PDB file of N, CA and C in Angstrom:
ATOM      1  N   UNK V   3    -112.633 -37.412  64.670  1.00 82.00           N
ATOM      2  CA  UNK V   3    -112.669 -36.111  65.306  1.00 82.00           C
ATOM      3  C   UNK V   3    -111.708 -35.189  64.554  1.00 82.00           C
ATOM      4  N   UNK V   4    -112.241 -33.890  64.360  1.00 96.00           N
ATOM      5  CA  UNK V   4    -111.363 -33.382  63.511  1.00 96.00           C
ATOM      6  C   UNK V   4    -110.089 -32.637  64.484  1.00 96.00           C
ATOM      7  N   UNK V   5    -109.519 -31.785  63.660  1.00 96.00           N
ATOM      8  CA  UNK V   5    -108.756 -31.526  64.190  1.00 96.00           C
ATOM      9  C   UNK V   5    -108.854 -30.379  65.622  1.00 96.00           C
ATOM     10  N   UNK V   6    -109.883 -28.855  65.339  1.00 92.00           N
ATOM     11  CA  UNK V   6    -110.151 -28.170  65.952  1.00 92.00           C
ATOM     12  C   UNK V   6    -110.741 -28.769  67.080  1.00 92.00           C
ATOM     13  N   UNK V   7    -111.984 -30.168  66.825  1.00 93.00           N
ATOM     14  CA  UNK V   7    -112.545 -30.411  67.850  1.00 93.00           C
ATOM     15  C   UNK V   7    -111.592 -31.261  69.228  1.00 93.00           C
ATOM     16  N   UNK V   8    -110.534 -31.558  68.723  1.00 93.00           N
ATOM     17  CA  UNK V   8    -109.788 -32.656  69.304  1.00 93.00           C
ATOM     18  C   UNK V   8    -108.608 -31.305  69.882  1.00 93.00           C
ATOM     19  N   UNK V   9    -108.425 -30.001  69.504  1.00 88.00           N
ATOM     20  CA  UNK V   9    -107.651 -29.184  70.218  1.00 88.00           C
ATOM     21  C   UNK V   9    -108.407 -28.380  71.046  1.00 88.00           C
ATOM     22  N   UNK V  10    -109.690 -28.359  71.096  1.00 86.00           N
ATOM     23  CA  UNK V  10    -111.053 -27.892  72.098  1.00 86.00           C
ATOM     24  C   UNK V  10    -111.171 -28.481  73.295  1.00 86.00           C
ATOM     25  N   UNK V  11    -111.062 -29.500  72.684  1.00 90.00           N
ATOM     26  CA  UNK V  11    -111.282 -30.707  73.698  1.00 90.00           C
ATOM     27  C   UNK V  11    -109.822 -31.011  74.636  1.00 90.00           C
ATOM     28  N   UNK V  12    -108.828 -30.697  74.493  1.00 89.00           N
ATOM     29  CA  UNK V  12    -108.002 -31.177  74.976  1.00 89.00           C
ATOM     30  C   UNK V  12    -108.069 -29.650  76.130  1.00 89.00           C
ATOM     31  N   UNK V  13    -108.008 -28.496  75.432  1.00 86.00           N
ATOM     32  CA  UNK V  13    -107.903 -27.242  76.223  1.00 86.00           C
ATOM     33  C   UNK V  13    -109.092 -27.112  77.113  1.00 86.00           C
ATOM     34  N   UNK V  14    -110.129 -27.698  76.893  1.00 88.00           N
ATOM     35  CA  UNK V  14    -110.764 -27.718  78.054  1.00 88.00           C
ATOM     36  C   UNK V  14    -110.829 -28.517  79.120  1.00 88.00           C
ATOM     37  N   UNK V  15    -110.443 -29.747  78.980  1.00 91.00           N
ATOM     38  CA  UNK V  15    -110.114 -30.573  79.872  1.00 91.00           C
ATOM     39  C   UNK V  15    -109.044 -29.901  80.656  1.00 91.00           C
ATOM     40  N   UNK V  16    -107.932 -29.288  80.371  1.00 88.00           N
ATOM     41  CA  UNK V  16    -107.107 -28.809  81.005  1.00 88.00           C
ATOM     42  C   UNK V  16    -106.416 -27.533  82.170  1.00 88.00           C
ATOM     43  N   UNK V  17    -108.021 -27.246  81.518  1.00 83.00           N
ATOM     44  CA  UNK V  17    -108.251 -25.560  81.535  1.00 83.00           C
ATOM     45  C   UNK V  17    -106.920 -24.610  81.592  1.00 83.00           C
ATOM     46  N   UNK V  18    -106.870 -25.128  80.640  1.00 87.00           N
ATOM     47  CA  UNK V  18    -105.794 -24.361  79.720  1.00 87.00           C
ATOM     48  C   UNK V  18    -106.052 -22.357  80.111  1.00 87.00           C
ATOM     49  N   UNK V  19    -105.037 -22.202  80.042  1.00 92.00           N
ATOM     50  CA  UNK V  19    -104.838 -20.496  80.185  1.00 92.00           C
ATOM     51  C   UNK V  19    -104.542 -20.158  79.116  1.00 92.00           C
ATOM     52  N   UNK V  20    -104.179 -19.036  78.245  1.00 94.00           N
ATOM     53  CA  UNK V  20    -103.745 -18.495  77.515  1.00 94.00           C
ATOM     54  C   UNK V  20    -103.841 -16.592  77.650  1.00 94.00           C
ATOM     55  N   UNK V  21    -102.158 -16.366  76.972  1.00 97.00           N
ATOM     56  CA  UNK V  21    -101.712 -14.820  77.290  1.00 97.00           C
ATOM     57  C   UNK V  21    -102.330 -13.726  75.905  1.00 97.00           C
ATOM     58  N   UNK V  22    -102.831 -13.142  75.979  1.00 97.00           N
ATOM     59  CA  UNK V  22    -103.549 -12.391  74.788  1.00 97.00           C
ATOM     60  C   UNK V  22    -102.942 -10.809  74.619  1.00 97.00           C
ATOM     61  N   UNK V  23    -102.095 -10.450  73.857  1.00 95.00           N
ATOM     62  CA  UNK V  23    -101.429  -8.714  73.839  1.00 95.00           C
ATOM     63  C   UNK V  23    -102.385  -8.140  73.529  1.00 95.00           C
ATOM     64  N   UNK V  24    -102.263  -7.404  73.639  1.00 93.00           N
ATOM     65  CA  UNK V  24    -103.078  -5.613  72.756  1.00 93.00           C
ATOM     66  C   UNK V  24    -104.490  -5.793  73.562  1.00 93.00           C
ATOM     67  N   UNK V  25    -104.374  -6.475  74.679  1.00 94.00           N
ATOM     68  CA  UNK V  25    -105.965  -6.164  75.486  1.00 94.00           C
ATOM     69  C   UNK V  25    -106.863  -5.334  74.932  1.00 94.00           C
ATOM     70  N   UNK V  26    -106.383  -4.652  75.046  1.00 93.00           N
ATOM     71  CA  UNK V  26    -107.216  -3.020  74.724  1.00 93.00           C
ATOM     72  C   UNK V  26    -108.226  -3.448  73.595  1.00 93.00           C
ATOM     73  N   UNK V  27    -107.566  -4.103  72.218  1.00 94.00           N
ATOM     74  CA  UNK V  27    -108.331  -3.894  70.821  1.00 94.00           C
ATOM     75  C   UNK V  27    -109.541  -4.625  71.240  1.00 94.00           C
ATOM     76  N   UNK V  28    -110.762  -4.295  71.038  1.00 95.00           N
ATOM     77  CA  UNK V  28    -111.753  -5.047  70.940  1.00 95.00           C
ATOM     78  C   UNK V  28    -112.090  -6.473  70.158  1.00 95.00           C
ATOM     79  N   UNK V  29    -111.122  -6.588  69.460  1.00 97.00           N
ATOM     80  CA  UNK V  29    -111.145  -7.738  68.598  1.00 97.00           C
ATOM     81  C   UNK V  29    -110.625  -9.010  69.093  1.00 97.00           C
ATOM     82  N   UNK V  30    -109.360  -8.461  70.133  1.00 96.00           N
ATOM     83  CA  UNK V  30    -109.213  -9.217  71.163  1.00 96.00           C
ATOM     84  C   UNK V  30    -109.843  -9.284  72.535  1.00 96.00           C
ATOM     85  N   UNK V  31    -110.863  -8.491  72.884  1.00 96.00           N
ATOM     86  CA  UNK V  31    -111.515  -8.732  73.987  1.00 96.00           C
ATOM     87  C   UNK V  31    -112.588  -9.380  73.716  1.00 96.00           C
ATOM     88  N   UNK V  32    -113.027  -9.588  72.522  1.00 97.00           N
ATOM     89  CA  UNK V  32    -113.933 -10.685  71.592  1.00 97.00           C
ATOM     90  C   UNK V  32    -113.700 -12.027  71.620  1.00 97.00           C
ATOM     91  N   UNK V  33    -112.596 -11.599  71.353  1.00 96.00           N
ATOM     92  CA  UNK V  33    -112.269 -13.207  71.349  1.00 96.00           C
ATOM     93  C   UNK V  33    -111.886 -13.888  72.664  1.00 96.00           C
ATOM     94  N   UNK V  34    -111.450 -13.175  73.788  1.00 97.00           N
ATOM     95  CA  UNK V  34    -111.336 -13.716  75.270  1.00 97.00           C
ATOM     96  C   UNK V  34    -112.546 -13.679  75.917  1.00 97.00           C
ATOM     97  N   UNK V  35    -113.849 -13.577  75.589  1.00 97.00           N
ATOM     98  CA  UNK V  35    -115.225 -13.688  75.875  1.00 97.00           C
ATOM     99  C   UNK V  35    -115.318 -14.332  75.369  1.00 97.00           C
ATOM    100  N   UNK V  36    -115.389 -15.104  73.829  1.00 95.00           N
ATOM    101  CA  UNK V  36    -115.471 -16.155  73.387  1.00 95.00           C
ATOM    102  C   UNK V  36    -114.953 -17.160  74.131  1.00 95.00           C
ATOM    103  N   UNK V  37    -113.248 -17.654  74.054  1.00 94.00           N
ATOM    104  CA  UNK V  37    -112.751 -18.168  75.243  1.00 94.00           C
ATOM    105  C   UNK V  37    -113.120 -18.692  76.567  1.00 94.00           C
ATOM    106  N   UNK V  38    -113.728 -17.691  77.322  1.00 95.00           N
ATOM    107  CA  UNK V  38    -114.050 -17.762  78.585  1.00 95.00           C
ATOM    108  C   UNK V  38    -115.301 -18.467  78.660  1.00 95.00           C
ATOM    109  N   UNK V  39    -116.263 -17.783  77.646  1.00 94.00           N
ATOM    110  CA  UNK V  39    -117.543 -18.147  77.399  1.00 94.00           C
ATOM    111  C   UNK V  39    -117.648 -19.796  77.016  1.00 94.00           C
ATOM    112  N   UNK V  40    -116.848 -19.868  76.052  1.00 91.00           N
ATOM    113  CA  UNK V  40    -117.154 -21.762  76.105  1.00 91.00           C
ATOM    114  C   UNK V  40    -116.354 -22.126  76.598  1.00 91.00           C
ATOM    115  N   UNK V  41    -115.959 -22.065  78.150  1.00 91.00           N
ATOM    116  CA  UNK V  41    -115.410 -22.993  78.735  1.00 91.00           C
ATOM    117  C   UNK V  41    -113.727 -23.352  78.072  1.00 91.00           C
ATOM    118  N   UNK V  42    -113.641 -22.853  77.130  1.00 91.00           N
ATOM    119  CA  UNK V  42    -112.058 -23.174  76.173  1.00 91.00           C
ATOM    120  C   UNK V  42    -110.804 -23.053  77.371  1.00 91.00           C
ATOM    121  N   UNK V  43    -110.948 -21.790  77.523  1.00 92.00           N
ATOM    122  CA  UNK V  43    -109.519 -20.877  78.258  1.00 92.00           C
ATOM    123  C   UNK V  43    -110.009 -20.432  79.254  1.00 92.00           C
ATOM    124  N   UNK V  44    -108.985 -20.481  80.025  1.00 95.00           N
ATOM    125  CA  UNK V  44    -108.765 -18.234  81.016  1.00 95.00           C
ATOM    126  C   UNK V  44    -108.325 -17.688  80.600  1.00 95.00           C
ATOM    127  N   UNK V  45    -108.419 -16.844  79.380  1.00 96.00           N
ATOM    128  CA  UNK V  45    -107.857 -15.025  78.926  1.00 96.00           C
ATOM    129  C   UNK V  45    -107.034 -14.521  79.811  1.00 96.00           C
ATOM    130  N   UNK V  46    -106.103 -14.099  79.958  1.00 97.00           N
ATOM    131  CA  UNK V  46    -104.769 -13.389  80.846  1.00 97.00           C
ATOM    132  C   UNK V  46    -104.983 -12.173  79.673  1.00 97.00           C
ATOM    133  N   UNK V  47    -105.440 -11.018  80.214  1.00 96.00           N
ATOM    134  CA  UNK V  47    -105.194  -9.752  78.721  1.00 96.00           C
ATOM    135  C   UNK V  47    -104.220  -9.142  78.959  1.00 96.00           C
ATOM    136  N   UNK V  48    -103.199  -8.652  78.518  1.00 96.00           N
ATOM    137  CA  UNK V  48    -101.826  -7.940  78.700  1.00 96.00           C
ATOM    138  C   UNK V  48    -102.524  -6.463  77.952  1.00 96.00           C
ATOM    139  N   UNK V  49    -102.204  -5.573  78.150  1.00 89.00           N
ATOM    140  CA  UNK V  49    -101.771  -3.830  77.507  1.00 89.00           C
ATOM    141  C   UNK V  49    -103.198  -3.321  78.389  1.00 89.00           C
ATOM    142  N   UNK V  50    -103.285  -1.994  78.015  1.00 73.00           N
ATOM    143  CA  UNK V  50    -104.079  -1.127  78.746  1.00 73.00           C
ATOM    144  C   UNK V  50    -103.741   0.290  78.590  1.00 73.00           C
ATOM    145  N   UNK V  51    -104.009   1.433  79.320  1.00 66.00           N
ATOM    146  CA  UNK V  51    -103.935   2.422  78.901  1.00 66.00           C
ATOM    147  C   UNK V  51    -102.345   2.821  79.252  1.00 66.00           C
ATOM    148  N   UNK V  52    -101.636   3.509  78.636  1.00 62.00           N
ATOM    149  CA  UNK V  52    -100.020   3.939  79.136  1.00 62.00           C
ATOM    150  C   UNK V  52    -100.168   5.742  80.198  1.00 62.00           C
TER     151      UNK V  52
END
């Protein structure tokens, strides 16, 4: 098992959370849909409008 699949695997079993800055950028709201979407994480998005 490589390496990514064996740190996939562990974060989903766990259901692992993770904290993501700059909410806002789309590049990161990409990637916390990704996240969410396979089961990986829960996305926590930090920033927003000031």
């Amino acid at each position: 098992m490589s390496f990514r699949q064996e740190l996939l695997r562990r974060a989903t079993a766990r259901r692992a959370r993770i904290v993501l800055a700059e909410g806002e950028d789309p590049r990161i709201r990409a990637a916390a849909s990704r996240l969410r979407g396979g089961g990986i994480a829960a996305p926590i998005l930090l920033g927003g409008p000031d």
